PDB file of C-alpha atoms and ligand atoms in Angstrom:
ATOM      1  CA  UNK A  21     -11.000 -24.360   3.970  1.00  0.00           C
ATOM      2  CA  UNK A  22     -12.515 -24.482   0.698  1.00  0.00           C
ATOM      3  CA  UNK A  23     -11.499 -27.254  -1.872  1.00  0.00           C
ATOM      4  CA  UNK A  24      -9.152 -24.910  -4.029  1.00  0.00           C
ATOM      5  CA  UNK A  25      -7.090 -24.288  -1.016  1.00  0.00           C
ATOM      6  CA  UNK A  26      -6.065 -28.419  -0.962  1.00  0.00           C
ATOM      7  CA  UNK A  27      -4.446 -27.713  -3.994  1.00  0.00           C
ATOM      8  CA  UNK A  28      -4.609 -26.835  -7.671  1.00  0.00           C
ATOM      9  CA  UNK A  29      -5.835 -23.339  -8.430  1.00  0.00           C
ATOM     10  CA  UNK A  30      -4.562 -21.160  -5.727  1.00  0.00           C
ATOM     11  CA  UNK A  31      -7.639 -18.549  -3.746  1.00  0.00           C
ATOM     12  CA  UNK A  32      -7.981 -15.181  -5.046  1.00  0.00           C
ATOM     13  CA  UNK A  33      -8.033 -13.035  -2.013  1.00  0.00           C
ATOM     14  CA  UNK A  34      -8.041 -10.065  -2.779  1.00  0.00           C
ATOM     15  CA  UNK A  35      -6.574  -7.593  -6.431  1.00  0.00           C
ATOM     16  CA  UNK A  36      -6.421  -4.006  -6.950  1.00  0.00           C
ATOM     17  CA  UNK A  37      -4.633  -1.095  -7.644  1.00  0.00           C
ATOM     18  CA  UNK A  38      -1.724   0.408  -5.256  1.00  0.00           C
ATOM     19  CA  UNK A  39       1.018   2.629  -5.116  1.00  0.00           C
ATOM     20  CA  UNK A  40       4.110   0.619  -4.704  1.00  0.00           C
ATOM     21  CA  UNK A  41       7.547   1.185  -4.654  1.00  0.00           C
ATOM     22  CA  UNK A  42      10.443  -1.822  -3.670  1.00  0.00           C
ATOM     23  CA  UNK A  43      13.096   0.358  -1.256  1.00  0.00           C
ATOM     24  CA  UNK A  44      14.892  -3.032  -0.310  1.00  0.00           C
ATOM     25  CA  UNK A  45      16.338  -6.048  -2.480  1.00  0.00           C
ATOM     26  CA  UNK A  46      18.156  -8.572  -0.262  1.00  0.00           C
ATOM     27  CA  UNK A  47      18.747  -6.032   2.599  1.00  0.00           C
ATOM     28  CA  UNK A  48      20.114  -3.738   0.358  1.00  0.00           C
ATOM     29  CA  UNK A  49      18.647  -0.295   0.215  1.00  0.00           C
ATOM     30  CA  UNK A  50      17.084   0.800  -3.383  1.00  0.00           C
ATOM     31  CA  UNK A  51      16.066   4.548  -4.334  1.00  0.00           C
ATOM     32  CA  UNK A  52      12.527   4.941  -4.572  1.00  0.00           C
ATOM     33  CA  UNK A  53      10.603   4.643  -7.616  1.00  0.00           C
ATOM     34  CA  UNK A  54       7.000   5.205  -6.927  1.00  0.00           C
ATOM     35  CA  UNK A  55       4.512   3.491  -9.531  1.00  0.00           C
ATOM     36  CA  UNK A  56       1.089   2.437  -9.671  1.00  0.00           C
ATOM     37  CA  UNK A  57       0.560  -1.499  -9.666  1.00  0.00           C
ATOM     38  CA  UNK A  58      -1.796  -4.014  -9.698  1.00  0.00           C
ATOM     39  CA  UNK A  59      -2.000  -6.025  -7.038  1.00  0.00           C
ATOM     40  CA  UNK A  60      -3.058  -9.410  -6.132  1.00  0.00           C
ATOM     41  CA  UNK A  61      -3.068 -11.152  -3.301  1.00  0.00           C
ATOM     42  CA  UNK A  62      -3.003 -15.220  -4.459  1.00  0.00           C
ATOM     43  CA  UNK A  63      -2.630 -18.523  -2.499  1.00  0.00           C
ATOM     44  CA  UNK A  64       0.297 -17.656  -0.211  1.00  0.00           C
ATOM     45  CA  UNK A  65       1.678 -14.905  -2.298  1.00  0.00           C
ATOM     46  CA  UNK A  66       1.578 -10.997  -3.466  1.00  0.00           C
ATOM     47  CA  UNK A  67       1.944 -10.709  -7.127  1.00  0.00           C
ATOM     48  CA  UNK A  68       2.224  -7.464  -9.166  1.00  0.00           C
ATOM     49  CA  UNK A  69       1.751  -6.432 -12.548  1.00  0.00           C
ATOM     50  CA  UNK A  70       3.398  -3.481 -13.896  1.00  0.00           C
ATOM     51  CA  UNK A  71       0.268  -2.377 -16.390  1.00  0.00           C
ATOM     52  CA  UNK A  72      -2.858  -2.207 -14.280  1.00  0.00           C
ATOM     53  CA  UNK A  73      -4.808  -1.497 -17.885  1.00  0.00           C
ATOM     54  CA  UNK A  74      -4.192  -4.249 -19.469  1.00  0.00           C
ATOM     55  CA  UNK A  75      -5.201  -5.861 -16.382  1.00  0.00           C
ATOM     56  CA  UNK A  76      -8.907  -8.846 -16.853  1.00  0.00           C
ATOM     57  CA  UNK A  77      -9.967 -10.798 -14.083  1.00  0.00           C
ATOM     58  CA  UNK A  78      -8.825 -13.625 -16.307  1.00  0.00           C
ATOM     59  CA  UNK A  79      -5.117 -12.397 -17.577  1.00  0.00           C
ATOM     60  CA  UNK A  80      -4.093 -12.813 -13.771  1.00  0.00           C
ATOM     61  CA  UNK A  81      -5.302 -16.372 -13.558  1.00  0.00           C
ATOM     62  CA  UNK A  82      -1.980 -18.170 -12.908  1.00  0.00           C
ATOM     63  CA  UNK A  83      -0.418 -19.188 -16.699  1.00  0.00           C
ATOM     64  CA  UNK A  84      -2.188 -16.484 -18.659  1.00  0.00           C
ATOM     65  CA  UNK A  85      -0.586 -13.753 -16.534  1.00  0.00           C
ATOM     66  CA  UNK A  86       3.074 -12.213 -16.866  1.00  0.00           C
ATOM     67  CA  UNK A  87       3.670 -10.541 -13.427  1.00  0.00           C
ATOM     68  CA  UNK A  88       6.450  -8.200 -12.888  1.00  0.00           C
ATOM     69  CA  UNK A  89       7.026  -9.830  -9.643  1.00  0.00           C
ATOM     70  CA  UNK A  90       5.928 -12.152  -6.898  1.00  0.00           C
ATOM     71  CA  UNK A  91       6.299 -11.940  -3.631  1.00  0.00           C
ATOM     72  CA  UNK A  92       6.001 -14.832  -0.847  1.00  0.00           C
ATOM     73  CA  UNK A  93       4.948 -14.207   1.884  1.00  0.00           C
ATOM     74  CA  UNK A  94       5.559 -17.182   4.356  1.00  0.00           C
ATOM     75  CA  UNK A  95       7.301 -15.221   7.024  1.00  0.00           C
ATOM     76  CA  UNK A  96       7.071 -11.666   5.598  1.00  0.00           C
ATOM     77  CA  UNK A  97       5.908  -8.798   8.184  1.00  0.00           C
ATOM     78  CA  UNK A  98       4.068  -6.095   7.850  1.00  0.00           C
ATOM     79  CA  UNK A  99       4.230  -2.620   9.219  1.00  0.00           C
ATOM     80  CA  UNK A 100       2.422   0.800   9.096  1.00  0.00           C
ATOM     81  CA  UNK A 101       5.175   2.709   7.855  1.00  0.00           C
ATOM     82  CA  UNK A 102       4.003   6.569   7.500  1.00  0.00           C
ATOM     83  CA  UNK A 103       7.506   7.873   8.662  1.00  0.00           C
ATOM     84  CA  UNK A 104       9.132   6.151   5.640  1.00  0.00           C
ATOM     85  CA  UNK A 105       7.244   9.003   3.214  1.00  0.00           C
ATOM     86  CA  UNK A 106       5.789  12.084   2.735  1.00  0.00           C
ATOM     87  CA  UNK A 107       2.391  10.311   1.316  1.00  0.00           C
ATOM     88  CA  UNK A 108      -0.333   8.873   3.416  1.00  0.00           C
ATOM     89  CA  UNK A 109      -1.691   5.429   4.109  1.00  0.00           C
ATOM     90  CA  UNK A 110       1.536   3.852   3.960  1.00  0.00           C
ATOM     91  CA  UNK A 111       2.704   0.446   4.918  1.00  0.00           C
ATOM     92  CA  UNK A 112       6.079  -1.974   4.387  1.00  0.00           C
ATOM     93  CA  UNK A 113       5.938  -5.041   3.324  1.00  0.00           C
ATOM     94  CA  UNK A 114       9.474  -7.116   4.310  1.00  0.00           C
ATOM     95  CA  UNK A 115       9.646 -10.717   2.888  1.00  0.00           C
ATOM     96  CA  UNK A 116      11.942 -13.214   4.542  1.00  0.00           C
ATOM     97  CA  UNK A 117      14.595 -12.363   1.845  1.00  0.00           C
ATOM     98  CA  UNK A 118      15.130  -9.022   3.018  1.00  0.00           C
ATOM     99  CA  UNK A 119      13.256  -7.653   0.134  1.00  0.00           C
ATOM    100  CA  UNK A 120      11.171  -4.415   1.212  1.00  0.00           C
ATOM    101  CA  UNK A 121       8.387  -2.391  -0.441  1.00  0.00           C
ATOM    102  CA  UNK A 122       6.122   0.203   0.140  1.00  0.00           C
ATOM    103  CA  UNK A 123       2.291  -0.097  -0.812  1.00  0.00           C
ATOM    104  CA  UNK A 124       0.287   3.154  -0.850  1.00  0.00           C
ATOM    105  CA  UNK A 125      -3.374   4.085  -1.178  1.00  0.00           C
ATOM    106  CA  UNK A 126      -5.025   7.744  -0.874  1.00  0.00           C
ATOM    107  CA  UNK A 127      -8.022   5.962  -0.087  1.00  0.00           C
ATOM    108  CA  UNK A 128      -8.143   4.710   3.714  1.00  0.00           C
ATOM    109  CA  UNK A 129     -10.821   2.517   3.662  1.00  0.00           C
ATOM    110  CA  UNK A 130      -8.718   0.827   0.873  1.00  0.00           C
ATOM    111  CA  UNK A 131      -5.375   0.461   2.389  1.00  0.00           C
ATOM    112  CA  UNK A 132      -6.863  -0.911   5.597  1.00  0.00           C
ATOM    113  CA  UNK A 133      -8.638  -3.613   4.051  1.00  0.00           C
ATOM    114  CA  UNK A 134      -4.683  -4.343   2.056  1.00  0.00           C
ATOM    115  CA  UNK A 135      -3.285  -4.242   5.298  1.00  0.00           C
ATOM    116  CA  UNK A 136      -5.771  -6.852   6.880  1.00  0.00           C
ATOM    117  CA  UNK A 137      -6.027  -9.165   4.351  1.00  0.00           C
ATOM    118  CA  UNK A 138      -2.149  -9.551   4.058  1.00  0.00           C
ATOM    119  CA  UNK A 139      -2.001  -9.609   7.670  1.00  0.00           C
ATOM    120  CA  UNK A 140      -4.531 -12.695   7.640  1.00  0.00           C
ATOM    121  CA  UNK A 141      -2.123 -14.432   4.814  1.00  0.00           C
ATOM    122  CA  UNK A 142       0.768 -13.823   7.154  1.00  0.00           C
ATOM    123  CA  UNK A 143      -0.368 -15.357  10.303  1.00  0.00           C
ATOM    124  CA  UNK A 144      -2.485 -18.264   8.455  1.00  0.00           C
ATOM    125  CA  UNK A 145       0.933 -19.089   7.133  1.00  0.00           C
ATOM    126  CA  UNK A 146       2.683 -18.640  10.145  1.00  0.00           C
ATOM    127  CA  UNK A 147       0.112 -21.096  11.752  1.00  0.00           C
ATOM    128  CA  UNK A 148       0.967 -23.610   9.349  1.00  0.00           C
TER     129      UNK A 148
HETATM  130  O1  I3S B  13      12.352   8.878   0.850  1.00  0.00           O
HETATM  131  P1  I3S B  13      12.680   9.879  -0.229  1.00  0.00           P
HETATM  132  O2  I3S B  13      14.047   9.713  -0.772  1.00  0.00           O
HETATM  133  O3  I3S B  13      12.362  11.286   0.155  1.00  0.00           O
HETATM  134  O4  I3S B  13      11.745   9.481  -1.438  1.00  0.00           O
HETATM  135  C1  I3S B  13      11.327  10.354  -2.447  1.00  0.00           C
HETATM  136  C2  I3S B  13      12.216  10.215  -3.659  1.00  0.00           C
HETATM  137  O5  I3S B  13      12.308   8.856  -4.031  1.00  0.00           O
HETATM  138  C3  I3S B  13      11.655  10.992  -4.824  1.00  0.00           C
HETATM  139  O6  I3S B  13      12.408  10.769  -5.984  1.00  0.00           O
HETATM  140  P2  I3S B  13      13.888  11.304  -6.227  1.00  0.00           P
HETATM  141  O7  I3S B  13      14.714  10.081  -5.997  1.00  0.00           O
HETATM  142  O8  I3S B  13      13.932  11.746  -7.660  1.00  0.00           O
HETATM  143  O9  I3S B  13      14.149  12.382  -5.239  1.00  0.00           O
HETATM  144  C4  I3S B  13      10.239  10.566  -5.148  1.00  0.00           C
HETATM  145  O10 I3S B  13       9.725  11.338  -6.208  1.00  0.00           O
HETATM  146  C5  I3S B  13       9.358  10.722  -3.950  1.00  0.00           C
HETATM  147  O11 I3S B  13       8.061  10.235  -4.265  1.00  0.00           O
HETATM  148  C6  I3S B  13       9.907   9.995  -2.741  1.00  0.00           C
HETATM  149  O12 I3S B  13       9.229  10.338  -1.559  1.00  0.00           O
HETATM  150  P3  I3S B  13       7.820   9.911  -1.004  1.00  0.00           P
HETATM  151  O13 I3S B  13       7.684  10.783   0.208  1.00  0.00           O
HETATM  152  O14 I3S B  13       6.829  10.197  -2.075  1.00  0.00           O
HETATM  153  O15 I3S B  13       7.806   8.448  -0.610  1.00  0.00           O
END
């Protein structure tokens, strides 16, 4: 591992923009409310910003950045989820809280590499 994973600033993994809509808040079903998001993928957790243009590679730096929410995901699974909606390239995040979401892409190539990279979080954490 590199140095910044020993502490201090967390890794950047991955950040973009996805579809996303949270359908689940401590097992409790939510109505949908699709919106666009940007996305990062941070140390051990998902963080999302509700206005993807205001978005700099620095304001997401953690302490210059006001996300909308944060997600851990020590113990979270992941899951293709097409049948849950009408759109393509879906897939549900659940974290250990019973909090659920939906992350969506038109793009393909785009989703897939989401879907690994989270995946890799999971099970690195799940290792530890
Ligand atoms: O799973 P649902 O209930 O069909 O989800 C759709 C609704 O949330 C809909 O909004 P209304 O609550 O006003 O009906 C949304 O506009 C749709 O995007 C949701 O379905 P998709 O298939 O897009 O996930």
């Amino acid at each position: 591992s590199s140095p910044d994973s020993e502490g201090g600033t967390p890794e950047l993994e991955k950040a973009g923009l996805l579809n996303k809509t949270k359908i689940a808040e401590g097992g409790r079903k939510l109505r949908k409310n699709w919106s666009p998001s940007w996305v990062v993928l941070v140390g051990n957790s998902l963080v999302f910003f509700k206005d993807p243009k205001s978005q700099t590679p620095a304001s997401w730096r953690p302490g210059n950045s006001r996300p909308e929410s944060s997600v851990d995901l020590r113990g979270a699974k992941l899951h293709w989820a097409n049948e849950l909606s009408s759109k393509k390239n879906v897939f549900k995040l659940r974290t250990v809280t019973g909090n659920e979401f939906l992350l969506q892409s038109e793009t393909d190539s785009l989703i897939k590499e989401w879907f690994i990279t989270i995946q890799s979080v999971i099970d690195r954490l799940d290792r530890e």
